[in-house]
Amino acid sequence: MPSPAAATAQKAFAQPMSHGRWNDEADTRSPVDVVARHGVVTSYARNAEIFGEDQAAEHIYVVLSGAVRICKLLGDGRRQIETFCLAGDVFGWETAPRHRFSAEAVSECKVVRVKRSILFARASDDAELAHALWALTAAELSRTQNHLLVLGRKTAQERVATFLLDMAQRANASKGAAVNGVEVTLPMSRQDIADFLGLTIETVSRTLTHLEETLAIALPSSRRVVLRDSGALRRMNS
Amino acid sequence: MPSPAAATAQKAFAQPMSHGRWNDEADTRSPVDVVARHGVVTSYARNAEIFGEDQAAEHIYVVLSGAVRICKLLGDGRRQIETFCLAGDVFGWETAPRHRFSAEAVSECKVVRVKRSILFARASDDAELAHALWALTAAELSRTQNHLLVLGRKTAQERVATFLLDMAQRANASKGAAVNGVEVTLPMSRQDIADFLGLTIETVSRTLTHLEETLAIALPSSRRVVLRDSGALRRMNS
DNA sequence: CGTACGGTTGATACATATCAATATGCGTGG
DNA sequence: CCACGCATATTGATATGTATCAACCGTACG
């Protein structure tokens, strides 16, 4: 069923494309549109692998529902999560012939995929689509560069604060910046957060409880976070 | 003088374009080619700013000689260097209207630049050029993602080892992987290395002397590093 | 009702940061 | 060519943030 899929993806897609003037064109010929129209929908169970590191990269994916983590492993099992993909996010589209990371379902999730060759063929005719693909890669690069600053130079508190604000903004993309009282539901475990932020579970947990004691956030349950004082969180960001 | 500039850039360019099949086309219609042909050459003194964070992004640059650092700053002065650009590397070409980082001369350096509008205009006609721009962005993304793993999950030793191997490979791109006995001249200070690796000067210095004591490297001078046991260094990478 | 898994909290260890002193290299001017 | 001064790098002593190891708690589920 391509039409409801397309609609879902379309709506959510507004958010990652946050780079100015290309937004307008996004809904006529966006890669997401193409994927959603011609793609195959698949569901994955929690922790299922969608593709592995070094595997041949044949498809491009769009998340329809749930969340996906993109990760790299070190020989001894240390893991770095590069990013989390939520509904509307695209992943797996590199120019290289093999994936340089694995993709796994964080939660039960639905994903559409198309053959790269199909998308590439279209892109060679369609300058707008080609541009959109480029813009998408550039947006991903920008996100990754911001994350470099987080991992290289921020303290545990700052990392967690940045993460929470980011998640809040992605969840409420339409409503602009995160406001006091907003509640975010985190689809991922503490371990995932830790591996994303370059910390350990324990440090993430302690930092969250510390933010709660400081009244910056509230934790009605371990997966739900209420931003009580988003100003305080934002002050921890630079 | 566009012709010698073009030649230099062309030769060095082989290296960052390490993603397979697009290599071949690189020398006919690469972005570097366009920049070098139509660009303006400028020299910068050590530590001079080429452009600043949040500044309007009007140009795209190619390094002809010397080295450039791309960095982000935190409010209190903490700095993260995203990458070093050596001869042949392209920088400053984002899709966003403003630069999201600053660029500074690490050493005395020469740079060519063209207006983004010129390159973009050509790219809309020329699918190959458009593809090359995309591939370039994707390559940068890949590099950045690898660096995420370094900053998020590697120890100081591993970070320094990774850095040295990377620099050795970039310097001797043609000769393939770094071999024992190769000498690398680092164009950047210890502070720059520290800010690239998410460490302090002292830790970088101590780690280098430790690698020297271990006979993994030799340090004929602080800026020159000989890879004595590149196998040992490589073993520290995963 | 018990078991299992994810999360929190506590005690301690350790890697890296910080603060401080010394050394080395390098350009400048005598 | 040497002496001086500054910037950069190294080395040392100590502090600290986060990791590690370990116990405990709570909630979901059979």
Coordinates of C-alpha atoms (C1' of nucleotides) in Angstrom, one line a residue:
Chain A
M1 CA 0.0 0.0 0.0
P2 CA 2.0 2.9 -1.3
S3 CA -0.4 5.8 -0.8
P4 CA -0.8 5.9 3.0
A5 CA 2.9 5.1 3.3
A6 CA 3.7 8.0 1.0
A7 CA 1.5 10.3 3.0
T8 CA 3.1 9.4 6.3
A9 CA 6.6 9.8 5.0
Q10 CA 5.7 13.1 3.4
K11 CA 4.4 14.7 6.5
A12 CA 7.2 13.6 8.7
F13 CA 9.8 14.5 6.1
A14 CA 9.5 18.2 6.6
Q15 CA 11.7 17.9 9.6
P16 CA 15.1 16.6 8.5
M17 CA 15.1 18.9 5.5
S18 CA 15.7 21.9 7.5
H19 CA 18.0 23.7 5.0
G20 CA 16.1 26.6 3.7
R21 CA 15.1 27.0 0.1
W22 CA 15.0 23.4 -1.0
N23 CA 12.2 22.7 1.4
D24 CA 9.6 23.9 -1.1
E25 CA 10.5 21.4 -3.7
A26 CA 10.7 18.5 -1.3
D27 CA 7.1 17.5 -1.6
T28 CA 7.0 17.3 -5.4
R29 CA 10.1 15.2 -6.2
S30 CA 11.8 14.3 -2.9
P31 CA 13.7 11.1 -2.6
V32 CA 11.3 10.2 0.1
D33 CA 8.4 10.5 -2.4
V34 CA 10.1 8.3 -4.9
V35 CA 11.0 5.7 -2.3
A36 CA 7.5 5.7 -0.8
R37 CA 5.9 5.4 -4.3
H38 CA 8.0 2.6 -5.6
G39 CA 9.2 0.9 -2.5
V40 CA 8.5 -2.3 -0.6
V41 CA 7.4 -2.0 3.0
T42 CA 8.9 -4.3 5.6
S43 CA 8.4 -4.6 9.3
Y44 CA 11.2 -5.4 11.7
A45 CA 11.1 -6.6 15.3
R46 CA 12.9 -4.8 18.1
N47 CA 16.7 -5.3 17.7
A48 CA 16.3 -6.9 14.2
E49 CA 19.2 -6.1 11.8
I50 CA 18.0 -4.3 8.7
F51 CA 21.5 -4.5 7.1
G52 CA 25.0 -5.1 8.4
E53 CA 28.3 -3.3 8.2
D54 CA 30.2 -4.0 5.0
Q55 CA 27.1 -5.6 3.4
A56 CA 26.4 -4.7 -0.2
A57 CA 24.4 -1.5 -0.3
E58 CA 21.5 -2.2 -2.6
H59 CA 18.7 -0.3 -1.1
I60 CA 17.7 3.0 0.2
Y61 CA 15.3 3.1 3.1
V62 CA 12.8 5.5 4.7
V63 CA 11.4 5.0 8.2
L64 CA 7.6 4.9 8.3
S65 CA 7.2 4.2 12.0
G66 CA 9.3 3.3 14.9
A67 CA 13.0 4.1 15.1
V68 CA 16.2 2.8 13.6
R69 CA 19.7 3.1 14.9
I70 CA 22.7 3.4 12.6
C71 CA 25.9 2.0 14.3
K72 CA 29.5 1.1 13.9
L73 CA 31.3 -1.5 16.0
L74 CA 34.9 -1.8 17.2
G75 CA 36.6 -5.2 17.3
D76 CA 36.1 -5.6 21.0
G77 CA 32.4 -4.8 20.9
R78 CA 32.5 -1.1 21.7
R79 CA 29.7 0.5 19.8
Q80 CA 29.0 4.0 18.4
I81 CA 25.5 4.9 17.3
E82 CA 25.9 7.5 14.6
T83 CA 22.3 8.5 14.5
F84 CA 18.8 7.5 15.3
C85 CA 16.3 7.6 12.4
L86 CA 12.7 8.4 13.2
A87 CA 9.6 8.4 10.9
G88 CA 10.4 10.3 7.7
D89 CA 14.2 9.9 8.0
V90 CA 16.1 8.3 5.1
F91 CA 19.1 6.0 5.7
G92 CA 21.4 3.6 3.8
W93 CA 21.9 5.9 0.9
E94 CA 25.6 6.2 0.4
T95 CA 27.5 6.6 -2.8
A96 CA 29.8 3.7 -1.8
P97 CA 29.0 0.2 -3.0
R98 CA 29.0 -1.2 0.6
H99 CA 27.4 0.0 3.8
R100 CA 29.9 1.5 6.2
F101 CA 27.6 0.8 9.2
S102 CA 24.8 -1.4 10.3
A103 CA 21.1 -0.5 10.7
E104 CA 19.0 -2.1 13.4
A105 CA 15.4 -1.6 14.6
V106 CA 15.4 0.2 18.0
S107 CA 11.7 -0.6 18.4
E108 CA 9.2 -2.5 16.4
C109 CA 9.3 -0.5 13.1
K110 CA 8.1 -0.2 9.6
V111 CA 10.4 0.8 6.7
V112 CA 10.1 1.3 2.9
R113 CA 13.0 0.5 0.6
V114 CA 13.8 0.9 -3.1
K115 CA 16.7 -0.3 -5.1
R116 CA 19.4 2.3 -5.3
S117 CA 19.7 1.7 -9.0
I118 CA 16.1 2.9 -9.4
L119 CA 16.6 6.1 -7.5
F120 CA 19.9 6.7 -9.2
A121 CA 18.5 6.2 -12.7
R122 CA 15.8 8.7 -12.0
A123 CA 18.3 11.1 -10.5
S124 CA 20.3 11.2 -13.6
D125 CA 17.3 12.5 -15.6
D126 CA 15.8 14.6 -12.9
A127 CA 18.0 17.4 -11.7
E128 CA 15.7 18.3 -8.9
L129 CA 15.7 14.8 -7.5
A130 CA 19.5 14.7 -7.8
H131 CA 19.7 18.0 -6.0
A132 CA 17.4 16.7 -3.3
L133 CA 19.6 13.7 -2.8
W134 CA 22.6 15.9 -2.4
A135 CA 20.8 18.2 0.0
L136 CA 19.8 15.1 2.1
T137 CA 23.4 14.0 2.3
A138 CA 24.5 17.5 3.2
A139 CA 21.9 17.7 6.0
E140 CA 23.2 14.4 7.3
L141 CA 26.7 15.7 7.2
S142 CA 25.7 18.8 9.1
R143 CA 24.0 16.7 11.8
T144 CA 27.1 14.5 12.0
Q145 CA 29.4 17.5 12.4
N146 CA 27.3 18.8 15.2
H147 CA 27.5 15.5 16.9
L148 CA 31.3 15.6 16.5
L149 CA 31.4 18.7 18.7
V150 CA 29.2 16.9 21.2
L151 CA 31.4 13.8 21.4
G152 CA 34.7 15.7 21.3
R153 CA 34.1 18.6 23.6
K154 CA 31.0 18.4 25.7
T155 CA 30.5 17.0 29.3
A156 CA 28.1 14.3 30.1
Q157 CA 25.5 16.8 31.3
E158 CA 25.8 18.8 28.1
R159 CA 25.6 15.7 26.0
V160 CA 22.4 14.6 27.6
A161 CA 20.9 18.0 27.5
T162 CA 21.7 18.3 23.8
F163 CA 20.2 14.9 23.2
L164 CA 16.9 15.7 25.0
L165 CA 16.5 19.0 23.2
D166 CA 17.2 17.4 19.9
M167 CA 14.7 14.6 20.5
A168 CA 12.1 17.1 21.6
Q169 CA 12.6 19.2 18.5
R170 CA 12.4 16.2 16.2
A171 CA 9.2 14.9 17.8
N172 CA 7.5 18.3 17.7
A173 CA 9.1 19.6 14.5
S174 CA 6.1 21.6 13.5
K175 CA 5.9 23.5 16.8
G176 CA 9.4 24.9 16.5
A177 CA 11.7 24.8 19.4
A178 CA 11.1 22.8 22.5
V179 CA 8.9 24.5 25.1
N180 CA 8.6 24.0 28.8
G181 CA 6.2 21.2 29.7
V182 CA 6.7 19.3 26.4
E183 CA 6.8 15.5 27.0
V184 CA 9.1 13.4 24.8
T185 CA 8.9 9.6 24.6
L186 CA 12.2 8.1 24.0
P187 CA 12.0 5.0 21.8
M188 CA 15.5 3.8 22.7
S189 CA 17.1 2.2 25.8
R190 CA 19.6 3.7 28.1
Q191 CA 22.3 1.6 26.4
D192 CA 21.4 3.1 23.0
I193 CA 21.5 6.6 24.4
A194 CA 24.9 5.8 26.0
D195 CA 26.3 4.5 22.7
F196 CA 25.0 7.5 20.9
L197 CA 26.5 10.0 23.4
G198 CA 29.8 8.2 24.0
L199 CA 29.0 7.5 27.6
T200 CA 28.0 4.5 29.7
I201 CA 24.5 3.5 30.8
E202 CA 25.3 4.4 34.4
T203 CA 26.4 7.9 33.5
V204 CA 23.4 8.5 31.3
S205 CA 21.1 7.3 34.1
R206 CA 22.9 9.4 36.8
T207 CA 22.8 12.5 34.6
L208 CA 19.1 12.1 34.0
T209 CA 18.4 11.8 37.7
H210 CA 20.6 14.8 38.3
L211 CA 18.6 16.8 35.8
E212 CA 15.5 15.7 37.5
E213 CA 16.8 16.8 40.9
T214 CA 17.7 20.1 39.4
L215 CA 14.1 20.4 38.1
A216 CA 15.3 20.8 34.6
I217 CA 13.3 17.7 33.6
A218 CA 10.8 15.3 35.0
L219 CA 10.8 11.5 34.5
P220 CA 7.2 10.2 34.8
S221 CA 8.7 6.9 33.5
S222 CA 12.1 5.9 32.3
R223 CA 11.2 6.4 28.7
R224 CA 9.2 9.6 29.1
V225 CA 10.9 12.9 29.7
V226 CA 9.2 16.2 30.4
L227 CA 11.2 19.3 29.7
R228 CA 10.5 21.4 32.8
D229 CA 13.2 24.1 32.3
S230 CA 14.2 24.0 28.7
G231 CA 16.1 27.2 29.2
A232 CA 18.4 25.5 31.6
L233 CA 18.9 22.7 29.2
R234 CA 19.6 25.1 26.4
R235 CA 22.2 27.0 28.6
M236 CA 24.1 23.7 28.8
N237 CA 24.5 23.7 25.0
S238 CA 27.2 26.3 24.5
Chain B
M1 CA 47.4 31.5 -13.3
P2 CA 44.8 28.8 -13.6
S3 CA 46.8 26.1 -15.4
P4 CA 49.5 25.2 -12.8
A5 CA 46.9 25.6 -10.1
A6 CA 44.6 23.2 -11.9
A7 CA 47.4 20.7 -12.4
T8 CA 48.3 20.7 -8.7
A9 CA 44.8 20.3 -7.6
Q10 CA 44.1 17.6 -10.1
K11 CA 47.0 15.4 -9.0
A12 CA 46.3 15.7 -5.3
F13 CA 42.6 15.2 -5.8
A14 CA 42.9 11.5 -6.5
Q15 CA 43.0 10.9 -2.8
P16 CA 39.8 12.2 -1.1
M17 CA 37.8 10.7 -3.9
S18 CA 38.3 7.2 -2.7
H19 CA 34.9 5.9 -3.5
G20 CA 35.3 3.6 -6.4
R21 CA 33.8 4.1 -9.7
W22 CA 33.4 7.8 -9.8
N23 CA 37.2 8.2 -9.7
D24 CA 37.5 7.9 -13.4
E25 CA 35.3 10.8 -14.2
A26 CA 36.9 12.9 -11.6
D27 CA 39.5 14.4 -13.8
T28 CA 37.3 15.4 -16.6
R29 CA 34.5 17.2 -14.8
S30 CA 35.3 17.2 -11.1
P31 CA 34.3 20.2 -9.0
V32 CA 37.9 20.7 -8.3
D33 CA 38.5 21.1 -12.0
V34 CA 35.8 23.7 -12.2
V35 CA 37.1 25.6 -9.2
A36 CA 40.6 25.5 -10.3
R37 CA 39.7 26.7 -13.8
H38 CA 37.5 29.6 -12.9
G39 CA 38.7 30.3 -9.4
V40 CA 40.6 33.1 -7.7
V41 CA 43.8 32.1 -5.9
T42 CA 44.4 33.6 -2.5
S43 CA 47.2 33.1 0.1
Y44 CA 46.6 33.1 3.8
A45 CA 49.1 33.5 6.6
R46 CA 49.3 31.0 9.5
N47 CA 46.2 31.2 11.6
A48 CA 44.4 33.6 9.3
E49 CA 40.6 33.2 9.1
I50 CA 39.4 32.2 5.7
F51 CA 35.7 32.4 6.7
G52 CA 33.9 32.5 10.0
E53 CA 31.1 30.5 11.6
D54 CA 27.6 31.8 10.6
Q55 CA 29.1 33.9 7.8
A56 CA 27.3 33.9 4.5
A57 CA 28.5 31.0 2.4
E58 CA 29.4 32.5 -1.0
H59 CA 32.3 30.5 -2.1
I60 CA 33.7 27.0 -2.5
Y61 CA 37.3 26.4 -1.9
V62 CA 40.1 24.0 -2.9
V63 CA 43.4 23.9 -1.0
L64 CA 46.4 24.2 -3.4
S65 CA 49.1 24.1 -0.8
G66 CA 49.4 24.1 3.0
A67 CA 46.6 23.0 5.3
V68 CA 43.3 24.4 6.5
R69 CA 41.4 23.5 9.7
I70 CA 37.6 23.5 9.8
C71 CA 36.4 24.2 13.3
K72 CA 33.5 24.8 15.6
L73 CA 33.6 26.7 18.8
L74 CA 31.6 26.4 22.0
G75 CA 30.6 29.6 24.0
D76 CA 33.4 29.2 26.5
G77 CA 36.2 28.7 23.9
R78 CA 36.2 24.9 23.7
R79 CA 37.1 24.1 20.1
Q80 CA 36.4 21.1 18.0
I81 CA 38.3 20.7 14.7
E82 CA 36.0 18.8 12.3
T83 CA 38.7 18.0 9.8
F84 CA 42.0 19.1 8.3
C85 CA 42.0 20.0 4.6
L86 CA 45.3 19.3 2.7
A87 CA 46.2 20.0 -0.9
G88 CA 43.4 18.9 -3.2
D89 CA 40.7 18.9 -0.6
V90 CA 37.5 20.9 -1.0
F91 CA 35.9 22.8 1.7
G92 CA 33.1 25.3 2.4
W93 CA 30.6 23.8 0.0
E94 CA 27.4 23.2 2.0
T95 CA 23.9 23.5 0.7
A96 CA 23.0 25.8 3.5
P97 CA 23.3 29.6 2.9
R98 CA 25.6 30.1 5.9
H99 CA 28.7 28.3 7.0
R100 CA 28.2 26.2 10.0
F101 CA 31.9 26.3 10.9
S102 CA 35.0 28.5 10.4
A103 CA 38.0 27.8 8.3
E104 CA 41.5 28.9 9.2
A105 CA 44.9 28.5 7.8
V106 CA 46.9 25.9 9.8
S107 CA 50.1 26.9 8.0
E108 CA 50.9 29.4 5.3
C109 CA 48.6 28.2 2.5
K110 CA 47.2 28.9 -0.9
V111 CA 43.5 28.4 -1.8
V112 CA 41.4 28.8 -4.9
R113 CA 37.8 29.7 -4.6
V114 CA 34.8 30.2 -6.9
K115 CA 31.3 31.5 -6.3
R116 CA 28.9 28.8 -5.3
S117 CA 26.4 30.2 -7.8
I118 CA 28.8 29.5 -10.7
L119 CA 29.3 25.9 -9.6
F120 CA 25.7 25.3 -8.9
A121 CA 24.6 26.8 -12.2
R122 CA 27.0 24.4 -14.0
A123 CA 25.8 21.5 -11.9
S124 CA 22.2 22.0 -12.9
D125 CA 23.2 21.5 -16.6
D126 CA 25.9 18.9 -16.0
A127 CA 24.7 15.7 -14.3
E128 CA 28.2 14.4 -14.0
L129 CA 29.3 17.5 -12.1
A130 CA 26.2 17.3 -10.0
H131 CA 27.0 13.7 -9.2
A132 CA 30.6 14.5 -8.3
L133 CA 29.4 17.2 -5.9
W134 CA 27.2 14.7 -4.3
A135 CA 30.0 12.1 -4.1
L136 CA 32.2 14.7 -2.5
T137 CA 29.7 15.4 0.2
A138 CA 29.1 11.7 0.7
A139 CA 32.9 11.1 1.1
E140 CA 33.1 13.9 3.7
L141 CA 30.1 12.4 5.5
S142 CA 31.9 9.0 5.6
R143 CA 35.0 10.6 7.0
T144 CA 33.0 12.4 9.6
Q145 CA 31.2 9.3 10.6
N146 CA 34.5 7.5 11.1
H147 CA 35.6 10.3 13.3
L148 CA 32.5 10.0 15.4
L149 CA 33.6 6.5 16.3
V150 CA 37.0 7.9 17.2
L151 CA 35.7 10.6 19.5
G152 CA 32.9 8.5 21.0
R153 CA 34.6 5.3 21.7
K154 CA 38.4 5.3 21.3
T155 CA 41.1 5.8 23.9
A156 CA 43.7 8.5 23.7
Q157 CA 46.2 6.0 22.3
E158 CA 43.8 4.7 19.7
R159 CA 42.9 8.2 18.7
V160 CA 46.5 9.2 18.1
A161 CA 47.3 6.0 16.3
T162 CA 44.3 6.5 14.0
F163 CA 45.3 10.1 13.4
L164 CA 48.9 9.2 12.5
L165 CA 47.9 6.4 10.1
D166 CA 45.4 8.7 8.5
M167 CA 47.9 11.5 8.0
A168 CA 50.4 9.0 6.6
Q169 CA 47.9 7.6 4.2
R170 CA 46.8 11.1 3.0
A171 CA 50.4 12.2 2.5
N172 CA 51.3 9.1 0.5
A173 CA 48.0 8.5 -1.1
S174 CA 49.5 7.0 -4.2
K175 CA 51.6 4.4 -2.3
G176 CA 48.6 2.9 -0.7
A177 CA 48.6 2.0 3.0
A178 CA 51.3 3.4 5.4
V179 CA 54.4 1.3 5.5
N180 CA 57.1 1.0 8.1
G181 CA 59.7 3.7 7.9
V182 CA 57.5 6.3 6.2
E183 CA 58.0 9.8 7.6
V184 CA 55.0 12.2 7.9
T185 CA 55.4 15.9 8.5
L186 CA 52.5 17.2 10.5
P187 CA 51.5 20.7 9.4
M188 CA 49.5 21.4 12.6
S189 CA 50.4 22.1 16.2
R190 CA 49.8 19.9 19.2
Q191 CA 46.8 22.1 20.1
D192 CA 45.3 21.5 16.7
I193 CA 45.7 17.8 17.0
A194 CA 44.2 17.9 20.5
D195 CA 41.2 19.8 19.3
F196 CA 40.8 17.4 16.4
L197 CA 41.0 14.3 18.7
G198 CA 39.0 15.6 21.6
L199 CA 42.0 15.6 23.9
T200 CA 44.3 18.1 25.6
I201 CA 47.8 19.1 24.4
E202 CA 49.4 17.3 27.3
T203 CA 47.6 14.0 26.6
V204 CA 48.6 14.2 22.9
S205 CA 52.2 14.9 23.8
R206 CA 52.4 12.2 26.4
T207 CA 50.7 9.7 24.1
L208 CA 53.2 10.5 21.3
T209 CA 56.2 10.0 23.7
H210 CA 54.7 6.8 24.9
L211 CA 54.4 5.5 21.3
E212 CA 58.0 6.5 20.8
E213 CA 59.1 4.6 23.9
T214 CA 57.1 1.6 22.6
L215 CA 59.1 1.9 19.4
A216 CA 55.8 2.2 17.4
I217 CA 57.0 5.6 16.1
A218 CA 60.1 7.9 16.1
L219 CA 60.0 11.6 16.6
P220 CA 63.0 13.2 14.9
S221 CA 61.4 16.5 15.6
S222 CA 58.0 17.5 17.1
R223 CA 56.4 17.9 13.7
R224 CA 58.0 14.9 12.0
V225 CA 56.8 11.4 12.8
V226 CA 58.3 8.2 11.5
L227 CA 56.0 5.1 11.5
R228 CA 58.3 2.4 12.8
D229 CA 55.8 -0.3 13.6
S230 CA 52.7 0.6 11.6
G231 CA 51.3 -2.9 12.4
A232 CA 51.3 -2.0 16.1
L233 CA 49.5 1.3 15.2
R234 CA 47.0 -0.5 13.1
R235 CA 46.3 -3.0 15.9
M236 CA 45.2 0.0 18.0
N237 CA 42.4 0.8 15.5
S238 CA 39.9 -1.9 16.2
Chain C
dC1 C1' 4.0 -15.3 42.3
dG2 C1' 8.5 -15.6 40.5
dT3 C1' 11.6 -14.7 37.0
dA4 C1' 14.0 -11.6 33.7
dC5 C1' 15.3 -7.5 31.9
dG6 C1' 16.1 -2.7 32.0
dG7 C1' 17.1 0.9 35.0
dT8 C1' 18.9 3.1 39.2
dT9 C1' 22.1 3.8 42.9
dG10 C1' 26.5 3.1 45.4
dA11 C1' 31.7 2.4 46.1
dT12 C1' 35.9 2.5 43.9
dA13 C1' 39.3 2.7 40.0
dC14 C1' 41.3 4.8 36.3
dA15 C1' 42.1 7.7 32.2
dT16 C1' 42.5 12.0 31.1
dA17 C1' 42.3 16.9 32.5
dT18 C1' 44.3 20.5 35.1
dC19 C1' 47.8 23.2 37.1
dA20 C1' 52.6 24.1 37.1
dA21 C1' 57.4 23.9 35.9
dT22 C1' 60.9 23.1 32.6
dA23 C1' 62.7 22.4 28.0
dT24 C1' 63.2 23.0 23.1
dG25 C1' 63.1 25.3 18.9
dC26 C1' 63.0 29.6 16.2
dG27 C1' 63.1 34.2 14.5
dT28 C1' 65.0 38.7 15.6
dG29 C1' 68.3 42.0 16.5
dG30 C1' 72.7 43.0 18.3
Chain D
dC1 C1' 77.4 34.1 14.9
dC2 C1' 75.5 34.5 19.3
dA3 C1' 72.1 36.1 22.8
dC4 C1' 67.6 37.0 23.8
dG5 C1' 62.7 36.3 24.0
dC6 C1' 58.6 34.2 22.6
dA7 C1' 55.9 30.4 21.2
dT8 C1' 55.4 25.6 21.3
dA9 C1' 56.3 21.2 23.3
dT10 C1' 57.4 18.1 27.1
dT11 C1' 57.3 16.4 31.6
dG12 C1' 55.6 16.2 36.5
dA13 C1' 52.1 16.3 40.4
dT14 C1' 47.6 16.3 41.4
dA15 C1' 42.5 16.6 40.6
dT16 C1' 38.3 15.1 38.6
dG17 C1' 34.8 13.2 35.6
dT18 C1' 33.5 9.2 34.0
dA19 C1' 34.1 4.1 33.8
dT20 C1' 33.9 0.0 36.2
dC21 C1' 32.2 -3.3 39.3
dA22 C1' 28.5 -4.6 42.1
dA23 C1' 24.1 -4.5 44.4
dC24 C1' 19.5 -3.4 44.3
dC25 C1' 14.9 -1.9 42.5
dG26 C1' 10.7 -1.9 39.6
dT27 C1' 8.0 -3.2 36.1
dA28 C1' 6.4 -6.5 32.5
dC29 C1' 5.4 -11.0 31.6
dG30 C1' 4.8 -15.9 31.8

